[in-house]
Structure formats: structure tokens, C-alpha cells
Coordinates of C-alpha atoms (C1' of nucleotides) in Angstrom, one line a residue:
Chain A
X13 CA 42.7 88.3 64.4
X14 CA 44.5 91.6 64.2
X15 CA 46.7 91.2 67.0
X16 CA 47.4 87.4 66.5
X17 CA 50.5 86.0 66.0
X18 CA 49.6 83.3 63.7
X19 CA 50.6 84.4 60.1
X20 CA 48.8 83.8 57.0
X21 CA 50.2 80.3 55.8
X22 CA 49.1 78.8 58.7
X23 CA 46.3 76.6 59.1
X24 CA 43.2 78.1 60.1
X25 CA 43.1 76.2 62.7
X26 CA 46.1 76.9 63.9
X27 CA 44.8 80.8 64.1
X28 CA 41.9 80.0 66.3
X29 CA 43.7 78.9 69.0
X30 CA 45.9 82.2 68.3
X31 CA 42.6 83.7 69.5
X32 CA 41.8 82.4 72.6
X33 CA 45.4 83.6 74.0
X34 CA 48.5 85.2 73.1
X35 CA 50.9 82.8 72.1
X36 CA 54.7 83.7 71.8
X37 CA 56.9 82.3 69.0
X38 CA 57.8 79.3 71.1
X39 CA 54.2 78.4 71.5
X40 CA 53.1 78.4 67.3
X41 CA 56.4 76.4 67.1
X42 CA 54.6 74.0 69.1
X43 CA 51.5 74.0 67.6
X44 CA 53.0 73.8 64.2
X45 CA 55.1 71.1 65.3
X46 CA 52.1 68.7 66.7
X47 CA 50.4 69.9 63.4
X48 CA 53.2 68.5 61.5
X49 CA 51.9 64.6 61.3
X50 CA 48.5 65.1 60.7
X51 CA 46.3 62.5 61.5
X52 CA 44.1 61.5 59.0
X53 CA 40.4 60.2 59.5
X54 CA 38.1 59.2 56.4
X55 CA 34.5 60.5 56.3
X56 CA 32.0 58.8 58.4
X57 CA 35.0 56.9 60.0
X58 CA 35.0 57.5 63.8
X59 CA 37.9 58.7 65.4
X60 CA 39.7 56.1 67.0
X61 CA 39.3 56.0 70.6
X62 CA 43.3 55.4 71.7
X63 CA 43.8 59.0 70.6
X64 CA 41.4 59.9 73.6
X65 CA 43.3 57.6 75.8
X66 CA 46.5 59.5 77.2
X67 CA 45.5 62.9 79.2
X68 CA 45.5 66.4 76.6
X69 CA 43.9 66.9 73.8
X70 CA 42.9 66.5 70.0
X71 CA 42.8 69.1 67.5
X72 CA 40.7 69.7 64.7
X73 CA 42.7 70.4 62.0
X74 CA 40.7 70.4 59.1
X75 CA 37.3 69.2 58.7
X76 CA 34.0 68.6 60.4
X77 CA 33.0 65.9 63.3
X78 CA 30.4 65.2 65.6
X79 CA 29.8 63.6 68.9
X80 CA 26.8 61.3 68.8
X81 CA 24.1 59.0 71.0
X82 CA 22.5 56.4 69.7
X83 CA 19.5 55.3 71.5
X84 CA 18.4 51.6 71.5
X85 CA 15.9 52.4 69.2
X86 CA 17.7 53.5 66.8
X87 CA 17.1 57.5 67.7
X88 CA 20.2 59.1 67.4
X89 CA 21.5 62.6 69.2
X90 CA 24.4 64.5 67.7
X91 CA 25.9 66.5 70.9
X92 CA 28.2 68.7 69.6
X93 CA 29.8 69.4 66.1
X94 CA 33.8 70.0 66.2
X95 CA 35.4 72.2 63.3
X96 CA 38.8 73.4 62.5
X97 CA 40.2 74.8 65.2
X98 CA 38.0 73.2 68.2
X99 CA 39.6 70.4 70.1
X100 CA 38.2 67.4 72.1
X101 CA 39.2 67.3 75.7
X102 CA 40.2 63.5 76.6
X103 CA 38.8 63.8 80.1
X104 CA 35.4 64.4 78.6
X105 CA 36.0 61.3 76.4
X106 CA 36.6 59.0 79.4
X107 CA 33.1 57.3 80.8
X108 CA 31.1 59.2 79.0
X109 CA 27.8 58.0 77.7
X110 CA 28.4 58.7 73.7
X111 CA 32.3 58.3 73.1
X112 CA 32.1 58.5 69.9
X113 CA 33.8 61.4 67.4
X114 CA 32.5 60.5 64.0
X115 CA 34.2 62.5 61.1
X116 CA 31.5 64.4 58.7
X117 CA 34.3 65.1 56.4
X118 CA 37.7 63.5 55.4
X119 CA 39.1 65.4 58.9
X120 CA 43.0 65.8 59.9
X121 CA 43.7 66.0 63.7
X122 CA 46.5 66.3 65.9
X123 CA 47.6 65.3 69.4
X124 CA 48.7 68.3 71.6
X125 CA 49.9 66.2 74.8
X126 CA 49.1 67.5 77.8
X127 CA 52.7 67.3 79.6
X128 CA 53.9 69.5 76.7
X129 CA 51.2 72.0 76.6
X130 CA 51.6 72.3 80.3
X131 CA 55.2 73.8 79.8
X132 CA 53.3 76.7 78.0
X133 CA 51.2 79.0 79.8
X134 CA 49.5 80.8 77.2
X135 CA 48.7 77.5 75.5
X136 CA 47.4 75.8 78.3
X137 CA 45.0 79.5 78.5
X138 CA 44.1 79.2 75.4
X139 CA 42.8 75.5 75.9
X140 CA 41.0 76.4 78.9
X141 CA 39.8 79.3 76.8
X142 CA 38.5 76.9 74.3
X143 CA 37.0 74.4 76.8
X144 CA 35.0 77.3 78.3
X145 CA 33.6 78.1 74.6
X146 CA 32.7 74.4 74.4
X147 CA 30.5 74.4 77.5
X148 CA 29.5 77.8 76.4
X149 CA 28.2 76.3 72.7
X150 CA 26.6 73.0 75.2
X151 CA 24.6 75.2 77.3
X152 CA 23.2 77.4 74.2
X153 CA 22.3 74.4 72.7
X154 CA 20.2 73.2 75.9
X155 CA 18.2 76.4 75.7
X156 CA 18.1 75.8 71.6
X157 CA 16.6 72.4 72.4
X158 CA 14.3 72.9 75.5
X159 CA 12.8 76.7 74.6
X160 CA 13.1 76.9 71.0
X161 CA 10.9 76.2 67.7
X162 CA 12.5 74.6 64.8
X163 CA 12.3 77.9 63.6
X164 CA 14.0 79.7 65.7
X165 CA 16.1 76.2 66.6
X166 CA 17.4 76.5 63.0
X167 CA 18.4 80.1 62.6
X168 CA 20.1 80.3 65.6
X169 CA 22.2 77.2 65.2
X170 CA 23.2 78.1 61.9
X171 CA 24.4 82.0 63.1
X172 CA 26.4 80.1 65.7
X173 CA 27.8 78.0 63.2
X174 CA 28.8 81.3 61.1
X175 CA 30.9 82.7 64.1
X176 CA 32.9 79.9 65.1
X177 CA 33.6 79.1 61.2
X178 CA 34.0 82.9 60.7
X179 CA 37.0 82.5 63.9
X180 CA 39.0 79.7 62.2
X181 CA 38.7 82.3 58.5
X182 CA 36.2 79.4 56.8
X183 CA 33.6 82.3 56.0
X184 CA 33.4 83.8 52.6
X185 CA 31.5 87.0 53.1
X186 CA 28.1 86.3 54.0
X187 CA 28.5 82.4 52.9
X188 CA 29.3 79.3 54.7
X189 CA 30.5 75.8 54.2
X190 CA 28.0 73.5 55.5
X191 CA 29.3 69.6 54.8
X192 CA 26.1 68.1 56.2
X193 CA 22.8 66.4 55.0
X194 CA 19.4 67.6 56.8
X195 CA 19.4 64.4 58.2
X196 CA 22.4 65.2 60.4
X197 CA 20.9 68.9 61.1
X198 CA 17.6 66.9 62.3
X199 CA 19.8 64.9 64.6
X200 CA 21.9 68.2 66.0
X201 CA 18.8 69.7 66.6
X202 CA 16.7 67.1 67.7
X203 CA 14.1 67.5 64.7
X204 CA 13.5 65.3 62.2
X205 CA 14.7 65.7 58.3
X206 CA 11.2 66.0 57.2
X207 CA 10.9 69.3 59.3
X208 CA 14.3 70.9 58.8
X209 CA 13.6 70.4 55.2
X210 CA 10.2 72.4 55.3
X211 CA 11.6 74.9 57.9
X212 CA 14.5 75.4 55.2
X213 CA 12.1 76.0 52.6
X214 CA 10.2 79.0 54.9
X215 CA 13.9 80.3 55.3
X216 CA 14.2 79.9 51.6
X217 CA 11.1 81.2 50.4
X218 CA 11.4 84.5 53.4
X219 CA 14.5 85.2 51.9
X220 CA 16.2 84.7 55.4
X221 CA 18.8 82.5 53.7
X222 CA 19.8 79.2 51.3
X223 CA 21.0 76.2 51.9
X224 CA 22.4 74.2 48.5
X225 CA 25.2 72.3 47.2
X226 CA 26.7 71.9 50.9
X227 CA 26.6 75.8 51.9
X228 CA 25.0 78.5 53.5
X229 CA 23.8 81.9 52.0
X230 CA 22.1 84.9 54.5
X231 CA 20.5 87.0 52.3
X232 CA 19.5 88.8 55.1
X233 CA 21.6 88.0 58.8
X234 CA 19.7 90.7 60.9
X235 CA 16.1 89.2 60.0
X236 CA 17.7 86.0 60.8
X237 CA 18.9 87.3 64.1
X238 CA 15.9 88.8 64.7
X239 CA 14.3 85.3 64.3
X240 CA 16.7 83.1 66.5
X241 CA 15.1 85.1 69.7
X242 CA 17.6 85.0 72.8
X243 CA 18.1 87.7 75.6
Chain B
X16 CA 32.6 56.0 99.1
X17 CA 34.4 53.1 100.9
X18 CA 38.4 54.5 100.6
X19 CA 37.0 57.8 100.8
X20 CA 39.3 59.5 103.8
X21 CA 36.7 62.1 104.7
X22 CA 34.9 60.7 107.9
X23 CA 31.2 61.0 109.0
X24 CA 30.9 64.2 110.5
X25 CA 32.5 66.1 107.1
X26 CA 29.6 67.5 105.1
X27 CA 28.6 65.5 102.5
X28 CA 29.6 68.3 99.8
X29 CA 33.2 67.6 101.1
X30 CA 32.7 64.0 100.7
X31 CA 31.7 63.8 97.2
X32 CA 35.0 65.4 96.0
X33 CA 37.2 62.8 97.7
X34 CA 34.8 60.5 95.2
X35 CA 37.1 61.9 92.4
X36 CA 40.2 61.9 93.4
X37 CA 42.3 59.9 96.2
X38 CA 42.7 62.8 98.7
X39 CA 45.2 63.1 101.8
X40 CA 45.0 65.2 104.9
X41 CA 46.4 68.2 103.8
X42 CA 43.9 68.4 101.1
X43 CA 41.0 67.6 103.2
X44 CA 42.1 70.0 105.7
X45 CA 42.1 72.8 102.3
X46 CA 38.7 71.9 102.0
X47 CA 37.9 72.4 105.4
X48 CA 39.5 75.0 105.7
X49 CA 37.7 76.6 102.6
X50 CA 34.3 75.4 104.0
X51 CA 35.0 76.8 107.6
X52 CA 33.7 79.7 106.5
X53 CA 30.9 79.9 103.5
X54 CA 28.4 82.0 101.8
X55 CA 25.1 81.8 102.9
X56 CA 23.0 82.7 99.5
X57 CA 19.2 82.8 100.6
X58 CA 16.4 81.0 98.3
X59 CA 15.8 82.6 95.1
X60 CA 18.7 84.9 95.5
X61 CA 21.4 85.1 92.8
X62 CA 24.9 84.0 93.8
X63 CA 26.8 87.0 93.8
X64 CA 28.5 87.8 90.4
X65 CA 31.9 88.8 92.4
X66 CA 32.0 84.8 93.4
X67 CA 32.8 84.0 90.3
X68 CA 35.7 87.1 89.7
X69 CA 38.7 85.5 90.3
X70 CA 40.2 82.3 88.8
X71 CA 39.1 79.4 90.7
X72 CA 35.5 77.4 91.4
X73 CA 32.7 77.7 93.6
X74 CA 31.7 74.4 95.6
X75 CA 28.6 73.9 96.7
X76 CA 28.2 73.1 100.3
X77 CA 24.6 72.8 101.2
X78 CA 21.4 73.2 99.3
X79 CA 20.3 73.5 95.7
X80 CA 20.9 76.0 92.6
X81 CA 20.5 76.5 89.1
X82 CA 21.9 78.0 85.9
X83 CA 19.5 79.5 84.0
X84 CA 19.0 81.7 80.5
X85 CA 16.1 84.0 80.2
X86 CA 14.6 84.8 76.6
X87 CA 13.3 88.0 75.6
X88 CA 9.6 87.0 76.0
X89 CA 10.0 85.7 78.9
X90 CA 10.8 81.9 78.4
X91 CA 13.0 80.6 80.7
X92 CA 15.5 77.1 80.5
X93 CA 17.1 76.1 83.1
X94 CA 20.6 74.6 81.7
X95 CA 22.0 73.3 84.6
X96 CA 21.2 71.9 88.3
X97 CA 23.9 72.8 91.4
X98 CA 23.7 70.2 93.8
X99 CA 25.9 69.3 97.1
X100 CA 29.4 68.8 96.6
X101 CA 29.3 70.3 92.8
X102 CA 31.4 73.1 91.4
X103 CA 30.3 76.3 89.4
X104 CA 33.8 76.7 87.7
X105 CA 34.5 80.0 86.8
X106 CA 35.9 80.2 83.4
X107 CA 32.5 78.9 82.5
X108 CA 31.2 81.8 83.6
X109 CA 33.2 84.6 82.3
X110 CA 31.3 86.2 79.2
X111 CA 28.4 83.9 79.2
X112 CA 25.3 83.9 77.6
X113 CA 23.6 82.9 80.3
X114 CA 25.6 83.4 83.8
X115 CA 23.3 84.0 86.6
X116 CA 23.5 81.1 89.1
X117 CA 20.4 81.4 91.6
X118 CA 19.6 79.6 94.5
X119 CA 16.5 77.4 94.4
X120 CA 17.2 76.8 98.4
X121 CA 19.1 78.2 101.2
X122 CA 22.5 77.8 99.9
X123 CA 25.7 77.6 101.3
X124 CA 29.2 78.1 99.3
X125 CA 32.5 78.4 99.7
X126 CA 35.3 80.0 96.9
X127 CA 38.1 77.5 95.8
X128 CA 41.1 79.7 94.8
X129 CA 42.9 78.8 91.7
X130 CA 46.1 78.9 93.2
X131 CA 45.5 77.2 96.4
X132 CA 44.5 73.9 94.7
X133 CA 47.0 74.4 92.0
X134 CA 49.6 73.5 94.7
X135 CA 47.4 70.2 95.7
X136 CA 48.1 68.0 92.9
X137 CA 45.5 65.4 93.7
X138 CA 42.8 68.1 94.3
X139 CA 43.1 70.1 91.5
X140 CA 42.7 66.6 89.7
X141 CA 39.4 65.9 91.6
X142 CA 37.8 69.2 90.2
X143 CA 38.9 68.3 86.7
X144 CA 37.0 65.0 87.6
X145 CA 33.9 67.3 88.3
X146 CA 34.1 69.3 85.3
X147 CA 33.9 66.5 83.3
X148 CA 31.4 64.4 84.9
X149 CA 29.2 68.0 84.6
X150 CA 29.8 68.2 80.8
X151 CA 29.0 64.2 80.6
X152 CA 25.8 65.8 82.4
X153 CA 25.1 68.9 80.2
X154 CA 25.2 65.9 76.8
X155 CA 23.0 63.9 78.6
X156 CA 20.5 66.7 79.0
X157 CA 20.7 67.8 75.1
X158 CA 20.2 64.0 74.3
X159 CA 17.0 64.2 77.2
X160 CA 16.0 67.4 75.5
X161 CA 16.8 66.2 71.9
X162 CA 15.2 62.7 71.7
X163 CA 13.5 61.7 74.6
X164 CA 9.1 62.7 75.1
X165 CA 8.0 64.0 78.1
X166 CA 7.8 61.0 79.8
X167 CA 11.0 59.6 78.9
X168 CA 13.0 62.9 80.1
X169 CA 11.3 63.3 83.5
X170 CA 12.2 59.2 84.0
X171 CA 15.8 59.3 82.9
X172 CA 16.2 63.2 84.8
X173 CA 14.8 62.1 88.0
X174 CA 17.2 59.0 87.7
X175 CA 20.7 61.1 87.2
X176 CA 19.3 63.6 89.6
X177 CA 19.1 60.4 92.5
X178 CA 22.7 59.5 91.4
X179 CA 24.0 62.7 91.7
X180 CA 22.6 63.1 95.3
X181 CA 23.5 59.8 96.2
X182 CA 27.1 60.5 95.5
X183 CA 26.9 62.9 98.5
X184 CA 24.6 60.9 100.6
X185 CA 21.9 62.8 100.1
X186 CA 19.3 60.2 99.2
X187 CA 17.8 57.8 101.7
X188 CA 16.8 54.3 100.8
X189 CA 14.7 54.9 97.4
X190 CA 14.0 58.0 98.1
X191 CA 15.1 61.6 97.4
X192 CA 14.4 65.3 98.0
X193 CA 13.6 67.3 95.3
X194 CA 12.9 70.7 96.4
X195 CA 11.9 72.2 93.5
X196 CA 8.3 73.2 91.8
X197 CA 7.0 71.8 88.5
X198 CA 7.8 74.8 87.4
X199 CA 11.4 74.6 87.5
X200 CA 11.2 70.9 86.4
X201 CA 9.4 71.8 83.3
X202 CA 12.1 74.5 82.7
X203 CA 14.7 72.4 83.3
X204 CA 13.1 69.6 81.0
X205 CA 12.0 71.8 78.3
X206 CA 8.2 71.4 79.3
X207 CA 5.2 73.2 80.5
X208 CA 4.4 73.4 83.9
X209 CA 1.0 71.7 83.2
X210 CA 2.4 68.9 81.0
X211 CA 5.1 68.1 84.0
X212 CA 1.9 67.6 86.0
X213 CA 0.2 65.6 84.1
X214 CA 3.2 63.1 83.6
X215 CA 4.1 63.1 87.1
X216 CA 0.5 61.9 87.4
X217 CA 1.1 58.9 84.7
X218 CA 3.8 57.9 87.0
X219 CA 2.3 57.9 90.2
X220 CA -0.5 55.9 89.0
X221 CA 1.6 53.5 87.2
X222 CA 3.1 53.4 90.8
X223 CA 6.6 53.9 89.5
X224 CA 7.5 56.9 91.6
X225 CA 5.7 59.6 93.5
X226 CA 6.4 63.0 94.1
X227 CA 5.2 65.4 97.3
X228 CA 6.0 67.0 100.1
X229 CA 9.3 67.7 97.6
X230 CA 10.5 64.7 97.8
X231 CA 10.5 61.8 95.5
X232 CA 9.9 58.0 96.1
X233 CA 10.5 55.6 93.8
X234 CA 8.5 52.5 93.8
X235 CA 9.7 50.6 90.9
X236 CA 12.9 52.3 90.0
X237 CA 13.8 49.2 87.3
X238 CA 10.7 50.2 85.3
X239 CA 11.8 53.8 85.5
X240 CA 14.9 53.0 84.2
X241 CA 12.9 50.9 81.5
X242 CA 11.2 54.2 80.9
X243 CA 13.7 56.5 80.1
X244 CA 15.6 54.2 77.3
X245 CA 19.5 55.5 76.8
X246 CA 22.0 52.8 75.5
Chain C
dC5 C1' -10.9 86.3 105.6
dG6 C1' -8.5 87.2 101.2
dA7 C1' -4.5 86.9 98.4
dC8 C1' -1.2 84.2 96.5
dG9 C1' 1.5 80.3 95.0
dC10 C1' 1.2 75.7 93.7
dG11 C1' -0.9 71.6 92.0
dT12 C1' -4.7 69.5 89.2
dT13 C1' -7.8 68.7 85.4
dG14 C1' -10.5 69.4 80.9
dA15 C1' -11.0 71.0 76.2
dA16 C1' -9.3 73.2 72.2
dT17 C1' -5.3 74.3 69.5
dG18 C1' -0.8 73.9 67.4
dT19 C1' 3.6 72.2 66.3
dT20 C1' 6.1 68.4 65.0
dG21 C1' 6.4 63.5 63.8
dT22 C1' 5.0 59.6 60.8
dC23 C1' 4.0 57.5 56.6
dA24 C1' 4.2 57.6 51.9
dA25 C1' 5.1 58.9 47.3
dC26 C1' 8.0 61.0 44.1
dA27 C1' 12.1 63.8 42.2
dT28 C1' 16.9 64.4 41.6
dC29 C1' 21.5 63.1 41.4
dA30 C1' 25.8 60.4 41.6
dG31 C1' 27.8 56.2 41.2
dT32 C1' 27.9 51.4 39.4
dG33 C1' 28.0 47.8 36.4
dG34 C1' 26.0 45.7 32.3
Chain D
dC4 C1' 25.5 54.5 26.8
dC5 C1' 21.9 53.1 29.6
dA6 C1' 19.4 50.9 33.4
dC7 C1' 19.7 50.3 38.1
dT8 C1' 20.6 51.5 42.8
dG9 C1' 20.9 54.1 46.9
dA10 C1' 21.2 58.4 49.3
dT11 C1' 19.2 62.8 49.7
dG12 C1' 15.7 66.2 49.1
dT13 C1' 10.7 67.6 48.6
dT14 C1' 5.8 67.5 49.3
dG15 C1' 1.1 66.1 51.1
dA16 C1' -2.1 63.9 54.4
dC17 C1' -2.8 62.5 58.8
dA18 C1' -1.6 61.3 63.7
dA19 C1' 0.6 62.1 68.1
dC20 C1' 2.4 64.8 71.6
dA21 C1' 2.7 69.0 74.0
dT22 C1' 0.9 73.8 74.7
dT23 C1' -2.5 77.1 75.7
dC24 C1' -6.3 78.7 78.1
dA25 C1' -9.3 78.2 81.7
dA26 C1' -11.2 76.8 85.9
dC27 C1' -10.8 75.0 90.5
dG28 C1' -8.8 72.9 95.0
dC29 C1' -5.7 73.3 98.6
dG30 C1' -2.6 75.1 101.7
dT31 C1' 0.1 79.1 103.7
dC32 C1' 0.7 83.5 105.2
dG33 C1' -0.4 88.2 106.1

DNA sequence: CGACGCGTTGAATGTTGTCAACATCAGTGG
DNA sequence: CCACTGATGTTGACAACATTCAACGCGTCG
């Protein structure tokens, strides 16, 4: 954050891409320009699929989304949550099983096509950058899933959430915005909401951290390290 | 497989990239030129880290691999399988939580630079193809891991891993290799060794599929796709 | 032969899901 | 203003699925 380029005024967003590269004056100019005309998605509204169509990307401006699977039966499997600053990478749109992008929140997005962030090195780094963190957070979440309790499936989750919310400046001190009901944590995590409601109240009643009115406390992050195993 | 250009006596690795991408001679002959001379990784031997230095990807040529995260007390998920004619891109790897890549059989490799297939439009096109279809695959696997029992994952697992070995002609009629232990299947499904086992069993006496000698043969592959739901 | 890795099976245990009831709250319309 | 509704959170009792622990068979390899 020190050494980015990105000033103050910007959009937060705009800063976490700052991060993943170091982006000349031209570059921002860019970005602010693509940021310009937002586009503009209402909650629960998914994100309509011709902005996945032409090759590049989309850019979270503002807001919270998620990728999801519904299963014929009705069982549904969030695959990856997108906040401000992460982008969705139309070649992983194409074919894929669950297309969908479903806002949490009211969310703004922009298009960065791909010809024009081709013409800029450093931006097209800092996209691979970010795709590289994307498969990073996928293959976390694999382990999360297939070796972890719900205890240690929820702590962990939530101090990965903290660090990529704390990268785009959406953390207040040891708080954190958390737009979701514990239905929609049941189906990131692949619990149910009964559970992640009583594994909540252990984290609540531990003093580990709270979860109300739609954010995050720690009360105490290295006990809640310390509980979210990993090597 | 049918406008693929690479002819019969190209290893199948090399054939599976043409699937993505409409390849001419000069490419192939980069490929073959690449796989003229590979690295030869023994079974359970890591891939050296120095592979995966340099800007570029790793294809494999021959044999099996696997991705895998190791937790402090000694639990072990596998997040992802290498198979013929797939890529271990680098970027991925850089900084990782969990970047060991270790051979589960003889394995043979070879290094794709960066800049050689930047110059090869339609190449450096086909590996974009493969990074995507390998995040399509990493979703799949938290949706496997997420939502499906045990049943239901070994089913719908054992079914991506014949397509994915079909693709380089690895499979022969309804049948497959799989040369791996329960073990790694249950670390790769989020199971115990023991309950891997006991489903495999479920299967082989419902005489949908049986599994020995490391490979698989699928009797009644309709009602394993029946088995492992997806939409 | 003995050691070891792998597969197989049974019994007990434990974590998580299911079902159900109820509390709380925001929004809606009478 | 209040009753009503629907979504969300909370809690208890019970069932289901998967793990753990343990034992044993089988083959390979030194």
C-alpha cells in the first residue's frame, strides 16, 4: 500500500489492483477510465452473462458476489465469493458448470477489455497476479472443505476473508463488513445454517470473535489462528 | 480429436493440447521440440521446485501427479490431480500455500517457456484453454467436496477423471487406469481411507464399476452418472 | 520366513444433518 | 397503530453419515 500509486480518492478497488503490480500514471488513467461507467447490479440480481461474453475481464467495484451450483435437488454450492477489487476472468465463465455471478450486495462493476489491457504490461501483470490469487483462494478452499471441521472450516474462512477485505482498505481495525446471512456461509462452506449458527455461538461464547448486524469482530485473531489449523 | 493435426505416433500429452486450440506445424513442431527432451521425475518424488522458476508452464507428458497441502497434524488434501497432456502453470505456483507437486507415477515433463509460446499465437491460446478448463475442475471439486456424500463424490470423481484421460486417449473402451491407492483417493475426496473402501465396495456390488489391478471398469456408467447428481 | 504396504471388514464413537419449534425483526397493508 | 407475513437467527432432540480403532488377509520384496 505504501508504495502504490493509487491515491486516496480512488476506489478501493482501484487500489487492489495497485497491489498486485506497479502501475504507471497511464495505467490508473485506464483503470479510472473503465471505472468511469459503472455498471450497476441490484442485490440478489445475477450478473448478466453478455458481460462474460467478449475475452478480458470484470471488475468488482464495489460490493459482494458469488459464484454458485445448484444441484438438482435443490443443494446449492457457493464457489467463490468476489469483493471489491477481485475480478472475474471471462475465460473461466465460458462452459463452465455454474456460470452464474449472483450479486450479495447492490455491486458496481466494470469491463477492462482485454485488447486494451494488453497494451499495458503492468496491468495485464497485475491481472495475472490476481488470477493466481484466485486459484490460490480455490485450492485453500479445497483443503477447507475436504480436511477441515466446521470449526476450523469457519475460522479460517473468515481470517481469509479479513486479508483480502483488509487489501482493498474495507477493514476497520480488527472489524469487518460481512453482507451475508449464515445461510450463504453454510453454502460457502458446505455446512448447513443450523451448524454455522451453533459453531458461531462456540466462537461467540470462546470469545474468538462476533458476528452481528452484518459484521465481523475478533476479539482475539491469534486464538483464532491458532484454531483454523494449516501448515 | 478428429481436426486434431497431431498424428498417431505423437504422445497423447501432445495431442490433448491441439484439443484446445487449432494448432499448425510450427507449433506442433514447439511442442515437439519441447518434449524431445523431458524430465524424468520418479514415483513419489517431488517435481523439482526450480521447474516452476521461470515464467512459463510445465506439461505433463507421461504419467500421473498431484498437488497436495499438508496440515500440521499431519492431514493431508490432495487439491489437484496432473494427468497427461495437463499443465502445472507457474504463476500458480509462486508463493503458494500449498506448492509441492509430486509424482504418484513415473513422470515425465517437459518446461514450456513463457516467451517461446508467447510468439505462437494459437498456442499460447491452447494453454489459456487449459487453465481454464483446470479452474472449471478445481469448482467442481469444492462443489464434490461441498455437497456431495461419499458416494456421490467417488461417482462424479471417477467420472471427470475418465474424461480427462479420455481427452488424451488414455482410456480404453469403459475402462481406465487409476494408478493410485485409496489412500490418495480418500485424500483427494476428503475421505478416510477405510470409508473409500467401503464405498468402492457398494459399487462393485451394485456392479456399477470395479476397481483392481489399478484400473477401473465401469459396468453401468449411466447409473454412475445417475449417482453422482450435478445439474 | 518376516516385514511391510495395501485392501477388507466389524464395532463403537463422533460430527454434522434433519426436523421442528420458537424468537426476533423489518416490511406491508389494513 | 396494529396484525400479519416472511426471512433470519436460535435451540433441542434425534438420525445419518463418516471416522476411529482394531483385527486380519493377501501379496511383494528383501
Amino acid at each position: 500500500m505504501s508504495s502504490n500509486p493509487i491515491s486516496e480518492p480512488d476506489l478501493p478497488a482501484l487500489r487492489r489492483v495497485g497491489d498486485f503490480a506497479s502501475l504507471d500514471e497511464q495505467d490508473i488513467a485506464l483503470l479510472r477510465s473503465c471505472a468511469q461507467s459503472p455498471k450497476y447490479v441490484q442485490a440478489r440480481r445475477d450478473l448478466p452473462a453478455n458481460l462474460f461474453a467478449a475475452r478480458g475481464a470484470v471488475l468488482i467495484l464495489d460490493g459482494w458476489a458469488h459464484r454458485s451450483c445448484l444441484l438438482a435437488d435443490g443443494r446449492r454450492q457457493i464457489t467463490g465469493l468476489l469483493l471489491p477489487g477481485e475480478i472475474v476472468a471471462s475465460s473461466s465463465i465460458a462452459g463452465s458448470v455454474d456460470s452464474t455471478v449472483t450479486a450479495i450486495t447492490p455491486v458496481n462493476c466494470c469491463w477492462l477489455p482485454e485488447n486494451t489491457v494488453a497494451t499495458r504490461p503492468n496491468l495485464a501483470q497485475a491481472l495475472d497476479g490476481m488470477r493466481a490469487m484466485e486459484e490460490q483462494s480455490l485450492r485453500r478452499q479445497i483443503v477447507r472443505l475436504g480436511r477441515l471441521d466446521a470449526l476450523e472450516r469457519i475460522a479460517d474462512w473468515l481470517l481469509e476473508i479479513y486479508e483480502r477485505l483488509e487489501a482493498s482498505g474495507s477493514c476497520i481495525g480488527d472489524t469487518m463488513p460481512l453482507p451475508v446471512t449464515q445461510e450463504t456461509i453454510a453454502d460457502v462452506l458446505g455446512l448447513t445454517s443450523v451448524h454455522v449458527n451453533r459453531v458461531l455461538g462456540v466462537l461467540r461464547r470462546e470469545n474468538v470473535l462476533t458476528v452481528q448486524g452484518g459484521r465481523v469482530i475478533f476479539l482475539d485473531r491469534e486464538r483464532c489462528r491458532s484454531i483454523a489449523v494449516r501448515r
